[in-house]
Coordinates of C-alpha atoms in Angstrom, one line a residue:
M1 CA 1.1 -16.4 17.3
S2 CA 1.5 -18.4 14.0
A3 CA 0.0 -21.4 12.3
S4 CA 1.6 -23.6 9.7
A5 CA -0.2 -24.2 6.5
N6 CA -1.7 -27.6 5.8
S7 CA 0.2 -29.3 3.0
Q8 CA -3.1 -29.9 1.2
Q9 CA -4.6 -26.5 1.9
P10 CA -5.8 -25.2 -1.4
C11 CA -4.7 -21.8 -2.8
F12 CA -7.1 -19.4 -4.6
I13 CA -5.0 -16.9 -6.4
V14 CA -6.1 -13.6 -7.8
L15 CA -3.6 -12.6 -10.5
N16 CA -3.5 -9.1 -11.9
A17 CA -2.7 -9.4 -15.6
S18 CA -1.6 -5.7 -15.9
S19 CA 0.7 -5.7 -12.9
G20 CA 4.5 -5.6 -13.0
H21 CA 7.0 -6.5 -15.7
N22 CA 6.5 -10.2 -16.2
D23 CA 4.3 -11.7 -19.0
T24 CA 1.1 -12.8 -17.4
N25 CA 1.0 -16.2 -19.0
E26 CA 4.6 -16.9 -17.9
T27 CA 3.7 -15.9 -14.3
A28 CA 0.6 -18.0 -14.3
D29 CA 2.6 -21.0 -15.7
I30 CA 5.2 -20.7 -12.9
I31 CA 2.6 -20.6 -10.2
R32 CA 0.7 -23.6 -11.6
E33 CA 4.0 -25.5 -12.1
V34 CA 5.2 -25.0 -8.6
L35 CA 1.8 -25.8 -6.9
T36 CA 1.1 -28.8 -9.2
A37 CA 4.6 -30.3 -8.5
A38 CA 3.9 -30.0 -4.8
G39 CA 0.5 -31.6 -5.1
R40 CA -1.1 -28.5 -3.8
P41 CA -4.8 -27.9 -4.9
H42 CA -5.2 -24.4 -6.4
E43 CA -7.3 -22.2 -8.6
L44 CA -6.1 -19.2 -10.6
L45 CA -8.5 -16.3 -10.9
L46 CA -7.2 -13.9 -13.7
A47 CA -8.1 -10.3 -13.6
E48 CA -7.9 -8.8 -17.1
Q49 CA -8.5 -5.3 -15.8
G50 CA -8.0 -3.6 -12.4
R51 CA -11.8 -3.2 -11.9
D52 CA -12.2 -7.0 -12.0
I53 CA -10.0 -7.5 -8.9
P54 CA -12.5 -6.8 -6.1
K55 CA -15.1 -9.2 -7.5
L56 CA -12.5 -12.0 -8.0
A57 CA -11.2 -11.3 -4.5
R58 CA -14.6 -11.9 -3.0
K59 CA -14.9 -15.1 -5.0
A60 CA -11.5 -16.2 -3.8
V61 CA -12.6 -15.6 -0.2
E62 CA -15.8 -17.5 -0.6
L63 CA -13.8 -20.5 -2.1
A64 CA -11.2 -20.3 0.7
K65 CA -13.9 -20.3 3.4
A66 CA -15.7 -23.2 1.8
Q67 CA -12.6 -25.3 1.4
D68 CA -10.4 -24.1 4.3
G69 CA -8.0 -22.5 1.8
I70 CA -5.6 -19.6 1.4
V71 CA -6.5 -16.4 -0.3
V72 CA -3.5 -15.3 -2.5
A73 CA -2.9 -11.9 -4.2
A74 CA -0.5 -11.9 -7.2
G75 CA 0.3 -8.3 -8.2
G76 CA 1.6 -5.0 -6.9
D77 CA 0.6 -3.2 -3.7
G78 CA -2.7 -2.0 -5.2
T79 CA -3.7 -5.5 -6.2
I80 CA -2.6 -6.8 -2.8
N81 CA -4.7 -4.1 -1.1
A82 CA -7.8 -5.0 -3.0
V83 CA -7.6 -8.7 -2.2
A84 CA -6.7 -8.0 1.4
Q85 CA -9.8 -5.8 1.7
A86 CA -11.9 -8.9 1.0
A87 CA -9.7 -11.2 3.0
L88 CA -9.6 -9.2 6.3
G89 CA -11.7 -10.8 8.9
C90 CA -12.7 -13.8 6.8
G91 CA -10.9 -16.2 9.1
Q92 CA -8.7 -17.6 6.4
P93 CA -5.0 -17.0 5.8
F94 CA -3.8 -14.4 3.2
A95 CA -0.7 -14.7 1.0
V96 CA 1.1 -12.5 -1.5
L97 CA 3.1 -13.1 -4.7
P98 CA 4.5 -9.6 -5.5
Q99 CA 4.5 -8.5 -9.1
G100 CA 4.6 -4.7 -9.0
T101 CA 7.2 -2.0 -9.2
F102 CA 8.0 -1.3 -5.5
N103 CA 6.3 -4.2 -3.6
Y104 CA 6.7 -2.6 -0.2
F105 CA 4.3 -4.9 1.5
G106 CA 5.8 -8.2 0.3
R107 CA 9.4 -7.0 0.8
A108 CA 8.6 -5.8 4.4
H109 CA 7.5 -9.3 5.3
G110 CA 10.3 -11.2 3.6
V111 CA 8.4 -12.4 0.5
S112 CA 10.6 -12.7 -2.6
Q113 CA 9.8 -10.7 -5.7
D114 CA 10.8 -13.7 -7.8
T115 CA 7.5 -15.5 -8.6
R116 CA 9.0 -19.0 -8.4
I117 CA 10.8 -18.4 -5.1
A118 CA 7.7 -16.8 -3.6
T119 CA 5.4 -19.6 -4.6
E120 CA 7.8 -22.3 -3.3
A121 CA 8.0 -20.4 0.0
L122 CA 4.2 -20.3 0.3
L123 CA 4.2 -24.1 0.5
T124 CA 5.9 -24.0 4.0
A125 CA 4.8 -20.5 5.1
S126 CA 3.1 -19.9 8.4
A127 CA 0.2 -17.5 9.2
Q128 CA 1.1 -14.5 11.3
P129 CA -1.0 -11.5 12.4
V130 CA 0.0 -8.3 10.5
Q131 CA -1.1 -4.8 11.4
V132 CA -3.5 -3.1 9.0
G133 CA -4.3 0.6 8.7
L134 CA -7.9 1.9 8.2
I135 CA -9.1 5.1 6.6
N136 CA -12.9 5.2 7.2
D137 CA -14.0 1.7 6.1
C138 CA -11.1 1.2 3.6
I139 CA -7.8 -0.6 4.5
F140 CA -4.3 0.3 3.7
L141 CA -1.3 -2.0 4.2
V142 CA 1.5 0.4 3.1
N143 CA 0.3 4.0 3.2
A144 CA -2.7 6.3 2.8
S145 CA -2.5 10.0 1.9
L146 CA -4.2 13.1 0.5
G147 CA -3.0 16.2 -1.3
L148 CA 0.2 16.1 -3.4
Y149 CA 0.9 12.4 -3.1
P150 CA -2.4 11.2 -4.8
Q151 CA -1.7 13.6 -7.6
L152 CA 1.8 12.2 -7.9
L153 CA 0.4 8.7 -8.2
E154 CA -2.0 9.7 -11.0
D155 CA 0.8 11.3 -12.9
R156 CA 3.0 8.2 -12.4
E157 CA 0.3 6.0 -13.9
A158 CA 0.0 8.2 -16.9
F159 CA 3.8 8.1 -17.3
K160 CA 3.8 4.3 -17.0
K161 CA 1.2 3.9 -19.7
R162 CA 3.4 6.0 -22.0
F163 CA 6.9 5.0 -21.1
G164 CA 6.6 1.6 -19.3
R165 CA 6.8 0.4 -15.8
S166 CA 10.1 1.1 -14.0
R167 CA 11.5 2.8 -11.0
L168 CA 13.2 5.4 -13.1
V169 CA 9.9 6.3 -14.8
A170 CA 8.3 6.6 -11.4
M171 CA 11.1 8.9 -10.1
V172 CA 11.0 11.2 -13.1
S173 CA 7.1 11.5 -13.0
G174 CA 7.4 12.2 -9.3
L175 CA 9.9 15.0 -9.8
L176 CA 7.7 16.6 -12.5
S177 CA 4.6 16.4 -10.2
F178 CA 6.5 18.1 -7.4
L179 CA 7.6 20.9 -9.7
R180 CA 4.1 21.5 -11.1
E181 CA 1.8 21.1 -8.0
R182 CA 1.1 24.3 -6.0
R183 CA -2.2 23.6 -4.2
Q184 CA -2.3 23.5 -0.4
L185 CA -4.6 21.6 1.9
D186 CA -6.2 23.5 4.9
L187 CA -7.1 20.9 7.4
D188 CA -8.3 20.6 11.0
I189 CA -6.7 17.5 12.5
E190 CA -7.7 15.9 15.7
I191 CA -5.3 13.6 17.7
E192 CA -6.3 12.2 21.0
G193 CA -9.0 14.8 21.6
E194 CA -6.8 17.8 20.7
T195 CA -7.6 19.7 17.4
R196 CA -5.2 21.9 15.5
S197 CA -5.3 23.5 12.0
I198 CA -2.6 22.9 9.5
R199 CA -1.7 24.0 6.0
T200 CA 0.2 21.4 3.9
P201 CA 0.6 20.3 0.3
T202 CA 0.3 16.7 1.4
L203 CA -0.6 14.5 4.4
F204 CA 0.9 11.0 4.4
V205 CA 0.1 8.2 6.9
G206 CA 2.4 5.2 6.8
N207 CA 2.0 1.6 7.9
N208 CA 5.1 0.1 6.4
A209 CA 8.4 0.2 8.3
L210 CA 10.5 -0.5 5.3
Q211 CA 9.1 2.5 3.3
L212 CA 9.4 4.9 6.3
T213 CA 12.9 3.8 7.1
Q214 CA 14.0 4.2 3.5
I215 CA 12.9 7.8 3.3
G216 CA 14.4 8.5 6.8
I217 CA 11.5 8.7 9.2
A218 CA 12.7 7.9 12.7
E219 CA 9.2 7.1 14.0
A220 CA 9.1 4.0 11.8
E221 CA 9.7 1.9 14.9
A222 CA 6.4 3.0 16.3
L223 CA 4.6 0.6 14.0
S224 CA 5.8 -2.3 16.1
R225 CA 3.9 -0.7 19.0
G226 CA 0.6 -0.7 17.3
R227 CA 0.8 2.8 15.8
L228 CA 0.7 4.5 12.4
V229 CA 3.0 7.3 11.4
A230 CA 1.8 10.6 10.0
I231 CA 4.0 12.9 7.9
A232 CA 3.0 16.4 6.9
M233 CA 5.0 19.0 4.9
K234 CA 5.0 22.7 5.6
P235 CA 4.2 25.0 2.6
V236 CA 7.4 25.4 0.7
G237 CA 8.7 26.8 -2.6
T238 CA 9.9 24.9 -5.7
L239 CA 13.6 24.7 -4.8
T240 CA 12.8 23.5 -1.3
M241 CA 10.4 20.9 -2.7
I242 CA 13.2 19.5 -4.9
G243 CA 15.5 19.4 -1.9
L244 CA 12.9 17.5 0.1
L245 CA 12.5 15.0 -2.7
L246 CA 16.2 14.5 -2.8
R247 CA 16.3 14.1 1.0
G248 CA 13.7 11.4 0.7
A249 CA 15.7 9.6 -2.0
F250 CA 18.7 9.5 0.3
G251 CA 16.9 8.5 3.4
K252 CA 17.1 12.0 5.1
L253 CA 13.5 13.3 4.8
G254 CA 12.9 13.2 8.6
E255 CA 15.8 15.5 9.2
A256 CA 14.2 18.4 7.3
D257 CA 12.8 21.4 9.3
Q258 CA 9.9 21.6 6.8
V259 CA 8.7 18.1 7.6
V260 CA 6.7 17.1 10.6
S261 CA 6.2 13.4 11.6
F262 CA 4.5 11.8 14.5
P263 CA 3.1 8.4 15.6
L264 CA -0.6 8.0 16.3
R265 CA -3.4 5.5 17.1
K266 CA -6.2 7.6 15.6
L267 CA -6.2 10.7 13.5
T268 CA -9.4 12.5 12.3
I269 CA -9.3 15.1 9.5
R270 CA -12.0 17.6 8.7
P271 CA -12.0 20.7 6.5
P272 CA -12.1 24.0 8.3
R273 CA -15.6 25.3 9.0
Q274 CA -15.3 28.0 6.4
K275 CA -14.4 25.4 3.8
R276 CA -17.0 23.5 1.9
V277 CA -14.9 20.5 1.0
R278 CA -16.9 17.3 1.5
R279 CA -14.8 14.8 -0.5
Y280 CA -11.0 14.4 -0.7
K281 CA -8.9 12.6 -3.2
V282 CA -7.1 9.9 -1.3
A283 CA -4.4 7.4 -2.3
M284 CA -4.2 4.0 -0.6
D285 CA -1.4 1.7 -1.5
G286 CA -0.9 3.3 -4.9
E287 CA -4.6 3.4 -5.8
V288 CA -6.5 6.7 -5.9
T289 CA -10.1 7.2 -4.9
H290 CA -12.4 9.8 -3.3
L291 CA -13.6 9.6 0.3
T292 CA -16.1 11.8 2.2
S293 CA -14.9 13.8 5.2
P294 CA -14.3 13.4 8.0
L295 CA -11.4 11.1 7.3
V296 CA -10.5 8.8 10.2
F297 CA -7.1 7.1 10.2
Q298 CA -6.6 4.3 12.7
V299 CA -5.2 0.8 13.2
S300 CA -7.6 -1.9 12.4
P301 CA -8.8 -3.8 15.5
E302 CA -8.4 -7.0 13.5
P303 CA -5.0 -8.0 12.0
L304 CA -4.5 -9.7 8.7
L305 CA -3.4 -13.4 8.9
L306 CA -0.4 -13.2 6.5
M307 CA 1.4 -16.3 5.3
V308 CA 5.1 -15.4 6.1
P309 CA 8.0 -17.5 4.6
L310 CA 9.9 -19.7 7.1
A311 CA 13.1 -18.2 5.6
P312 CA 12.2 -14.6 4.7
V313 CA 14.1 -12.9 2.0
V314 CA 16.2 -10.1 3.5
E315 CA 15.6 -6.7 2.0
G316 CA 18.6 -5.7 -0.2
A317 CA 19.7 -9.3 -0.7
A318 CA 19.3 -11.2 -3.9
P319 CA 16.0 -13.1 -4.1

């Protein structure tokens, strides 16, 4: 099912001023230039800080509902998640103009990382339903996790503030996090009525076939059948942890004996009865927050109506 955009359908764009490499003014100018030249009505809502995004996202949704418009997120996966949280279920289409470091969501759906190309493609894009993951009442488009991975993300943000935003900085900070972190999670997990206890440094639930395929998880194809994919790591030492990191970098993580992965419709996580953990640090699409247990991972019953380019950019090709 898909629906083409009306040539006069207005765009309400939430732009994260702190996302990605490009100068914000330059990015905003490109978006305005393309939409104005096409005669497309639009309004740019600039978020000076990350905490401004949810409020601006709600405003964009209200404007889109009132004027039958498109809600647009311009930023990295975290920004896209925040705007999508407001847009899910609003009845209006949602679009992305990727601006971040990895941009898994946009890349998985053929949206160029070049602002001009992505904005031009939006003019003729069509709305298609896209699967969304849920953890309690929060959505995730790419992944959600607890344990080591949220700590890795916090370390990565600290490194970015000090050394700048780049994939090399992200990889170096990730390696240091793997070397330093020693804590383990004791969890009771329930899948389809069966409960088992696990001990792991991190639990990762993916909703992005591109990311899962790149790190070598064979179950990535299960996403096309309405599933999410969970990945858990057995307790390991430092050298083995480095080896797993390298396996992931070379697309071989799923082949490791220390890694367990499986598709799921619903996964419930609770602390063991003898533990008094009530809140977990959780990462969703690159943003870290705290959620109260039990944690319930599942596919949202309602998809996101994403504007997909008529000629998607192929991953690995020049934008």
